[in-house]
Structures are given as structure tokens and as C-alpha cells.
């Protein structure tokens, strides 16, 4: 799939200058009054239409003769939720004695400053502020430019410029985990290992061997014993984390960053927070989505550049655009030693089946429940409350079936949400596990 590149600069010619209705009325009234004054020998009528004659002649002589091109430039095409960027609109050439107005149409999840979206051009330049209030890829409101010459005699526009596009990345929720990641195997992460090697955790002091680094020499022991001794450490290892994001549903009112989150808001922000935590620990991470169409496939990676790719992938999610997705493609080719985190509000049964399938393979699976509580605590009406009660009873049965299989279901609560379950998994790593064959 080709990379998505949002438009940052758009241009379009405003076309030729046309007489306005006011100028046409002034010409007709002035000509009619002058003819009537001459035929009727009415000097007073000639004096009355004289201002209209002056305005019509002046406006015609001062009319612009150059075609103007309008351009709009977006300050940043990639934002975070709640971030503000600038929109700069210019006209070339900037004509003197020409008045212009720029209008930015209203768009979902984009706040304008000024709120009316109307700004006057000054010396051919106008600036507006835009604030994105929800993650996703979207178009900025259509930019229109209209120009008028002296006395409002001639005009060009309003002309709509091509749409500008931007991507709003989700703001990762606050998250931190002090528990170790299970199944570390690499040598570049921050997870403590039980085997000696190059790392940061102190192991012991031993005699010097050829190949040891000089900076690890322990001089107090070496001076006391008369032989070189060095400090040894435990190696640091990295783990593989697999995130499976449920995109089948977006439950709740969509209020943006300033309001209550929907289920997909909680899921996407939790995925961003978990990704940021593990990638900053130099772990390897894979992200897959289920139920969303046209989401780019993201491979295994680590580091801050991979975090940016993860957030871009999350911003590309459109909920429930692929209802026939069974998740077979998403769970194909997963590292059997990976920590599988399934982020879902557990409303669609497909995600429950996928969690059962991963656990049946003998993999370490943790289901992160991202169902927002305010949907149940503040229902819209009694029928909605009854519907939620019936659905939650079925949901509790599905959660119970996962726990019977040994799959922990952890509600998302921000920092420390996964500490207890990761510690329990780390304790049972050495225990034998049963897998379906």
C-alpha cells in the first residue's frame, strides 16, 4: 500500500475579474439619469446621478487587470490530539487597493480561530488557527478566497482551493509498568536476564579475563589482591510484544479530546501508551488491527521511529469498515514467544474467538478490557440501560470463558494496569504449558 502523504500546500487561480451587481446598477442608473436629465432638461436630476457617474467611472478605471493565484499552507500536517496549527493564505500578486476575505468551512473535529472561520486579507496575507480535537486522518475545512476592487466594482471568486489534509495522532494515555516483560530473548532491551553478559545490572566481581573492557576494572579489589578484577553484569534482553487492536466498534458519543472517550478512543490511546512504554524500553513490537479496512501493515520494529509508525497506523483506523474480517490474517506468523496483548471492549465475539485461538496455540495472551464505564453508569434512557444489561450479561460469560482457559482479562486503568498480571506471567514462565496439537 503506498504511503499516505497529506497535502500541506495547495494553489489555484482565482480566474478573471467580473463586474459586480452593484457596479452594473450604478452604470445603468447613471446612464438612465443622465439621459433623462438631458431629455427632460432637468439639471437637478443630473446633479443627483453625478455621484453614481463618478463611482462607476472610478471603479472601471481602477479595475485590476492581473489574474490572481491563491495559495494555502498548513503549518503542520501531523498533529497530536488537542494541538494547534496555523493556516496561512496568500494571494499572488498582492494588489493594492484590493479587499479580500478568506473563509474556512467547518469540518468535524476541527476548531477554528476565529470561530467564524472568516478572516480579512491584509496585504495579500491572512492567518487562521486550527485545533484538532480527535485522532484520525481528515480534511481541513475547505478554504475559499474572494477579492473585490475599489468601490466594489469588480470581483473574483469566491473560489474554493483544493482540500488540505492532515493526520491527528492519538495522545497516548498515561501508562507505566514496573513488571518485567515475559520471554525476553534479544540483547538490546532493558529487561533483566539471569545470564551474565553486557548490561547494567550488577552480577559479581571476578578475575580479569582477556577481552574484558578496561572500564570495568574494579581498582579497589585489584589493588588489595594484586591481580586485576572486573565487575560482571547481567545481560539486558528485549522481548517481543504483539498488539491486537479491536476496530469493530466505536461505542459512545464522540466528544473528542475535551469530552468523554468512546470505546475506540480508549482502545487507540491505550495502544499508543503501551507501545510507547515498551518501545522506549527497546522491546520489539508488532501492531495488527481487526475490523478496519485500508490500514497499513506494520511489521516488527523498535525505537522511536517505530513508535511514530505505530501512531500513524492507529490514526489510519476507521471503525467497522471491514465487518467480514475474521482476524486470520492478523494473527498469522506471530512469534510463539511473543507477549500477545488483545485490546478490545469485548463486544464483538470475533475478538473473544481470536483470544481463545491464540491461547490454544500455547502463547502468552493478556486481554486488556477497554470498555468505557460511563456507557453503563449514565445510560440515555431506560431501554438503553436494559439493552446494556442484557449485553453485559453475555459479555461476562465470554470473559469467564477466557479466564477458565487461563487468559487474564485486565480492565484498562492507566499506569499499573498490567503490573500484577505481568508479574504472575513472569513467575509461571518456567512452568510447563499445554498447547493444542
PDB file of C-alpha atoms in Angstrom, residues 184-358:
ATOM      1  CA  UNK A 184      12.919 -11.782  26.740  1.00  0.00           C
ATOM      2  CA  UNK A 185      15.298 -13.197  24.131  1.00  0.00           C
ATOM      3  CA  UNK A 186      17.177 -10.345  22.436  1.00  0.00           C
ATOM      4  CA  UNK A 187      20.208  -8.482  23.731  1.00  0.00           C
ATOM      5  CA  UNK A 188      19.301  -4.806  23.239  1.00  0.00           C
ATOM      6  CA  UNK A 189      16.410  -4.296  25.657  1.00  0.00           C
ATOM      7  CA  UNK A 190      16.160  -3.271  29.298  1.00  0.00           C
ATOM      8  CA  UNK A 191      14.738  -6.475  30.744  1.00  0.00           C
ATOM      9  CA  UNK A 192      16.990  -8.080  33.321  1.00  0.00           C
ATOM     10  CA  UNK A 193      18.316 -11.541  32.433  1.00  0.00           C
ATOM     11  CA  UNK A 194      19.608 -14.364  34.619  1.00  0.00           C
ATOM     12  CA  UNK A 195      22.653 -14.939  32.454  1.00  0.00           C
ATOM     13  CA  UNK A 196      25.836 -12.883  32.669  1.00  0.00           C
ATOM     14  CA  UNK A 197      26.754 -10.571  29.853  1.00  0.00           C
ATOM     15  CA  UNK A 198      26.928  -6.906  28.833  1.00  0.00           C
ATOM     16  CA  UNK A 199      24.284  -4.971  30.701  1.00  0.00           C
ATOM     17  CA  UNK A 200      23.577  -2.573  33.544  1.00  0.00           C
ATOM     18  CA  UNK A 201      22.597  -4.922  36.423  1.00  0.00           C
ATOM     19  CA  UNK A 202      25.495  -5.819  38.750  1.00  0.00           C
ATOM     20  CA  UNK A 203      26.333  -9.540  38.988  1.00  0.00           C
ATOM     21  CA  UNK A 204      29.656 -10.128  40.758  1.00  0.00           C
ATOM     22  CA  UNK A 205      33.370  -9.268  40.839  1.00  0.00           C
ATOM     23  CA  UNK A 206      35.629 -11.812  39.156  1.00  0.00           C
ATOM     24  CA  UNK A 207      39.238 -12.079  37.957  1.00  0.00           C
ATOM     25  CA  UNK A 208      40.154 -10.351  34.717  1.00  0.00           C
ATOM     26  CA  UNK A 209      39.924 -12.401  31.508  1.00  0.00           C
ATOM     27  CA  UNK A 210      41.319 -11.478  28.072  1.00  0.00           C
ATOM     28  CA  UNK A 211      38.708  -9.471  26.203  1.00  0.00           C
ATOM     29  CA  UNK A 212      37.225  -7.712  29.252  1.00  0.00           C
ATOM     30  CA  UNK A 213      36.811  -3.974  28.927  1.00  0.00           C
ATOM     31  CA  UNK A 214      39.222  -1.822  30.852  1.00  0.00           C
ATOM     32  CA  UNK A 215      36.463   0.443  32.112  1.00  0.00           C
ATOM     33  CA  UNK A 216      35.061  -2.493  34.107  1.00  0.00           C
ATOM     34  CA  UNK A 217      38.227  -2.959  36.178  1.00  0.00           C
ATOM     35  CA  UNK A 218      37.457  -2.762  39.895  1.00  0.00           C
ATOM     36  CA  UNK A 219      40.505  -0.934  41.195  1.00  0.00           C
ATOM     37  CA  UNK A 220      39.966  -1.301  44.970  1.00  0.00           C
ATOM     38  CA  UNK A 221      39.872  -5.120  44.764  1.00  0.00           C
ATOM     39  CA  UNK A 222      42.701  -5.161  42.201  1.00  0.00           C
ATOM     40  CA  UNK A 223      44.936  -3.039  44.432  1.00  0.00           C
ATOM     41  CA  UNK A 224      44.178  -5.145  47.504  1.00  0.00           C
ATOM     42  CA  UNK A 225      44.714  -8.540  45.861  1.00  0.00           C
ATOM     43  CA  UNK A 226      47.490  -7.599  43.470  1.00  0.00           C
ATOM     44  CA  UNK A 227      45.581  -9.068  40.488  1.00  0.00           C
ATOM     45  CA  UNK A 228      43.191  -7.422  38.106  1.00  0.00           C
ATOM     46  CA  UNK A 229      39.494  -7.907  38.884  1.00  0.00           C
ATOM     47  CA  UNK A 230      36.493  -6.678  36.902  1.00  0.00           C
ATOM     48  CA  UNK A 231      32.810  -6.230  37.639  1.00  0.00           C
ATOM     49  CA  UNK A 232      30.456  -8.513  35.723  1.00  0.00           C
ATOM     50  CA  UNK A 233      26.822  -7.736  34.951  1.00  0.00           C
ATOM     51  CA  UNK A 234      23.670  -9.496  33.884  1.00  0.00           C
ATOM     52  CA  UNK A 235      22.813  -9.044  30.230  1.00  0.00           C
ATOM     53  CA  UNK A 236      19.853  -6.868  29.215  1.00  0.00           C
ATOM     54  CA  UNK A 237      17.334  -8.539  26.927  1.00  0.00           C
ATOM     55  CA  UNK A 238      14.445  -7.379  24.796  1.00  0.00           C
ATOM     56  CA  UNK A 239      11.062  -9.046  24.399  1.00  0.00           C
ATOM     57  CA  UNK A 240       8.576  -9.222  21.540  1.00  0.00           C
ATOM     58  CA  UNK A 241       5.183  -7.598  22.207  1.00  0.00           C
ATOM     59  CA  UNK A 242       2.256  -8.231  19.862  1.00  0.00           C
ATOM     60  CA  UNK A 243      -0.682  -5.783  19.981  1.00  0.00           C
ATOM     61  CA  UNK A 244      -4.030  -6.809  18.503  1.00  0.00           C
ATOM     62  CA  UNK A 245      -6.433  -3.851  18.296  1.00  0.00           C
ATOM     63  CA  UNK A 246     -10.212  -4.271  18.028  1.00  0.00           C
ATOM     64  CA  UNK A 247     -11.669  -1.852  15.447  1.00  0.00           C
ATOM     65  CA  UNK A 248     -15.112  -3.441  15.082  1.00  0.00           C
ATOM     66  CA  UNK A 249     -17.000  -0.921  17.232  1.00  0.00           C
ATOM     67  CA  UNK A 250     -16.858   2.665  18.416  1.00  0.00           C
ATOM     68  CA  UNK A 251     -19.298   2.823  21.319  1.00  0.00           C
ATOM     69  CA  UNK A 252     -20.393   6.049  22.970  1.00  0.00           C
ATOM     70  CA  UNK A 253     -20.809   9.685  21.911  1.00  0.00           C
ATOM     71  CA  UNK A 254     -17.831  11.085  20.037  1.00  0.00           C
ATOM     72  CA  UNK A 255     -16.818  14.140  22.044  1.00  0.00           C
ATOM     73  CA  UNK A 256     -13.138  14.386  21.138  1.00  0.00           C
ATOM     74  CA  UNK A 257     -10.214  15.098  23.425  1.00  0.00           C
ATOM     75  CA  UNK A 258     -12.230  17.523  25.568  1.00  0.00           C
ATOM     76  CA  UNK A 259     -15.103  15.113  26.331  1.00  0.00           C
ATOM     77  CA  UNK A 260     -15.759  11.539  27.373  1.00  0.00           C
ATOM     78  CA  UNK A 261     -13.965   8.878  25.310  1.00  0.00           C
ATOM     79  CA  UNK A 262     -15.620   6.264  23.169  1.00  0.00           C
ATOM     80  CA  UNK A 263     -14.572   2.636  23.332  1.00  0.00           C
ATOM     81  CA  UNK A 264     -12.336   3.084  20.289  1.00  0.00           C
ATOM     82  CA  UNK A 265     -10.806   6.219  21.829  1.00  0.00           C
ATOM     83  CA  UNK A 266      -9.846   4.209  24.908  1.00  0.00           C
ATOM     84  CA  UNK A 267      -8.532   1.352  22.757  1.00  0.00           C
ATOM     85  CA  UNK A 268      -6.430   3.534  20.461  1.00  0.00           C
ATOM     86  CA  UNK A 269      -4.995   5.664  23.260  1.00  0.00           C
ATOM     87  CA  UNK A 270      -4.217   2.572  25.336  1.00  0.00           C
ATOM     88  CA  UNK A 271      -2.456   1.008  22.340  1.00  0.00           C
ATOM     89  CA  UNK A 272      -0.394   4.169  21.925  1.00  0.00           C
ATOM     90  CA  UNK A 273       0.526   4.233  25.618  1.00  0.00           C
ATOM     91  CA  UNK A 274       1.523   0.558  25.713  1.00  0.00           C
ATOM     92  CA  UNK A 275       3.539   0.939  22.510  1.00  0.00           C
ATOM     93  CA  UNK A 276       5.352   3.975  23.866  1.00  0.00           C
ATOM     94  CA  UNK A 277       6.230   2.151  27.106  1.00  0.00           C
ATOM     95  CA  UNK A 278       7.643  -0.986  25.502  1.00  0.00           C
ATOM     96  CA  UNK A 279       9.378   0.741  22.588  1.00  0.00           C
ATOM     97  CA  UNK A 280      11.177   3.135  24.928  1.00  0.00           C
ATOM     98  CA  UNK A 281      12.411   0.030  26.744  1.00  0.00           C
ATOM     99  CA  UNK A 282      13.944  -1.168  23.436  1.00  0.00           C
ATOM    100  CA  UNK A 283      11.497  -4.054  23.138  1.00  0.00           C
ATOM    101  CA  UNK A 284      10.279  -5.220  19.737  1.00  0.00           C
ATOM    102  CA  UNK A 285       6.642  -4.537  18.906  1.00  0.00           C
ATOM    103  CA  UNK A 286       4.133  -5.621  16.271  1.00  0.00           C
ATOM    104  CA  UNK A 287       0.738  -3.977  15.745  1.00  0.00           C
ATOM    105  CA  UNK A 288      -2.207  -5.568  13.938  1.00  0.00           C
ATOM    106  CA  UNK A 289      -5.816  -4.387  13.614  1.00  0.00           C
ATOM    107  CA  UNK A 290      -9.044  -6.330  13.127  1.00  0.00           C
ATOM    108  CA  UNK A 291     -12.212  -4.831  11.630  1.00  0.00           C
ATOM    109  CA  UNK A 292     -10.691  -1.799   9.875  1.00  0.00           C
ATOM    110  CA  UNK A 293     -10.066  -1.541   6.140  1.00  0.00           C
ATOM    111  CA  UNK A 294      -7.108   0.133   4.413  1.00  0.00           C
ATOM    112  CA  UNK A 295      -4.894   0.102   7.498  1.00  0.00           C
ATOM    113  CA  UNK A 296      -1.217  -0.277   6.528  1.00  0.00           C
ATOM    114  CA  UNK A 297       0.504  -3.471   7.674  1.00  0.00           C
ATOM    115  CA  UNK A 298       3.137  -2.738  10.302  1.00  0.00           C
ATOM    116  CA  UNK A 299       5.999  -5.166  10.792  1.00  0.00           C
ATOM    117  CA  UNK A 300       8.248  -5.812  13.764  1.00  0.00           C
ATOM    118  CA  UNK A 301      10.322  -2.864  14.915  1.00  0.00           C
ATOM    119  CA  UNK A 302      11.736  -0.986  17.865  1.00  0.00           C
ATOM    120  CA  UNK A 303      12.788   2.517  18.810  1.00  0.00           C
ATOM    121  CA  UNK A 304      11.221   5.946  18.496  1.00  0.00           C
ATOM    122  CA  UNK A 305      10.893   5.781  14.699  1.00  0.00           C
ATOM    123  CA  UNK A 306       8.806   2.646  15.041  1.00  0.00           C
ATOM    124  CA  UNK A 307       6.671   4.407  17.673  1.00  0.00           C
ATOM    125  CA  UNK A 308       5.896   7.107  15.115  1.00  0.00           C
ATOM    126  CA  UNK A 309       4.874   4.436  12.608  1.00  0.00           C
ATOM    127  CA  UNK A 310       2.636   2.821  15.228  1.00  0.00           C
ATOM    128  CA  UNK A 311       0.865   6.116  15.943  1.00  0.00           C
ATOM    129  CA  UNK A 312       0.435   6.765  12.209  1.00  0.00           C
ATOM    130  CA  UNK A 313      -1.146   3.330  11.849  1.00  0.00           C
ATOM    131  CA  UNK A 314      -3.523   3.981  14.748  1.00  0.00           C
ATOM    132  CA  UNK A 315      -4.530   7.313  13.187  1.00  0.00           C
ATOM    133  CA  UNK A 316      -5.482   5.471   9.970  1.00  0.00           C
ATOM    134  CA  UNK A 317      -8.164   3.377  11.703  1.00  0.00           C
ATOM    135  CA  UNK A 318     -11.753   3.757  10.533  1.00  0.00           C
ATOM    136  CA  UNK A 319     -14.087   1.742  12.789  1.00  0.00           C
ATOM    137  CA  UNK A 320     -16.207  -1.102  11.427  1.00  0.00           C
ATOM    138  CA  UNK A 321     -15.097  -0.666   7.812  1.00  0.00           C
ATOM    139  CA  UNK A 322     -14.389  -4.393   7.395  1.00  0.00           C
ATOM    140  CA  UNK A 323     -17.106  -6.363   9.151  1.00  0.00           C
ATOM    141  CA  UNK A 324     -16.160  -9.618   7.397  1.00  0.00           C
ATOM    142  CA  UNK A 325     -12.662  -9.617   8.885  1.00  0.00           C
ATOM    143  CA  UNK A 326     -12.141 -12.848  10.837  1.00  0.00           C
ATOM    144  CA  UNK A 327      -8.690 -11.918  12.113  1.00  0.00           C
ATOM    145  CA  UNK A 328      -6.969 -14.846  10.386  1.00  0.00           C
ATOM    146  CA  UNK A 329      -4.593 -12.533   8.554  1.00  0.00           C
ATOM    147  CA  UNK A 330      -3.857 -10.506  11.693  1.00  0.00           C
ATOM    148  CA  UNK A 331      -2.740 -13.481  13.820  1.00  0.00           C
ATOM    149  CA  UNK A 332      -0.732 -15.164  11.081  1.00  0.00           C
ATOM    150  CA  UNK A 333       3.019 -15.551  11.550  1.00  0.00           C
ATOM    151  CA  UNK A 334       3.220 -14.425  15.192  1.00  0.00           C
ATOM    152  CA  UNK A 335       6.344 -15.209  17.184  1.00  0.00           C
ATOM    153  CA  UNK A 336       5.339 -18.065  19.565  1.00  0.00           C
ATOM    154  CA  UNK A 337       7.363 -16.429  22.350  1.00  0.00           C
ATOM    155  CA  UNK A 338       5.667 -13.028  21.960  1.00  0.00           C
ATOM    156  CA  UNK A 339       3.540 -11.398  24.640  1.00  0.00           C
ATOM    157  CA  UNK A 340       0.109 -11.035  22.987  1.00  0.00           C
ATOM    158  CA  UNK A 341      -1.954  -8.094  24.224  1.00  0.00           C
ATOM    159  CA  UNK A 342      -5.515  -8.023  22.862  1.00  0.00           C
ATOM    160  CA  UNK A 343      -7.087  -4.568  23.297  1.00  0.00           C
ATOM    161  CA  UNK A 344     -10.850  -4.761  22.966  1.00  0.00           C
ATOM    162  CA  UNK A 345     -14.105  -3.691  24.676  1.00  0.00           C
ATOM    163  CA  UNK A 346     -15.150  -7.361  24.184  1.00  0.00           C
ATOM    164  CA  UNK A 347     -18.391  -6.509  22.439  1.00  0.00           C
ATOM    165  CA  UNK A 348     -17.757  -8.275  19.134  1.00  0.00           C
ATOM    166  CA  UNK A 349     -17.416 -12.072  19.565  1.00  0.00           C
ATOM    167  CA  UNK A 350     -14.673 -12.195  16.917  1.00  0.00           C
ATOM    168  CA  UNK A 351     -12.117 -10.813  19.358  1.00  0.00           C
ATOM    169  CA  UNK A 352     -13.085 -13.374  22.001  1.00  0.00           C
ATOM    170  CA  UNK A 353     -12.575 -16.179  19.474  1.00  0.00           C
ATOM    171  CA  UNK A 354      -9.178 -14.771  18.494  1.00  0.00           C
ATOM    172  CA  UNK A 355      -8.074 -14.635  22.130  1.00  0.00           C
ATOM    173  CA  UNK A 356      -9.152 -18.289  22.562  1.00  0.00           C
ATOM    174  CA  UNK A 357      -7.278 -19.236  19.393  1.00  0.00           C
ATOM    175  CA  UNK A 358      -4.040 -17.576  20.486  1.00  0.00           C
TER     176      UNK A 358
END
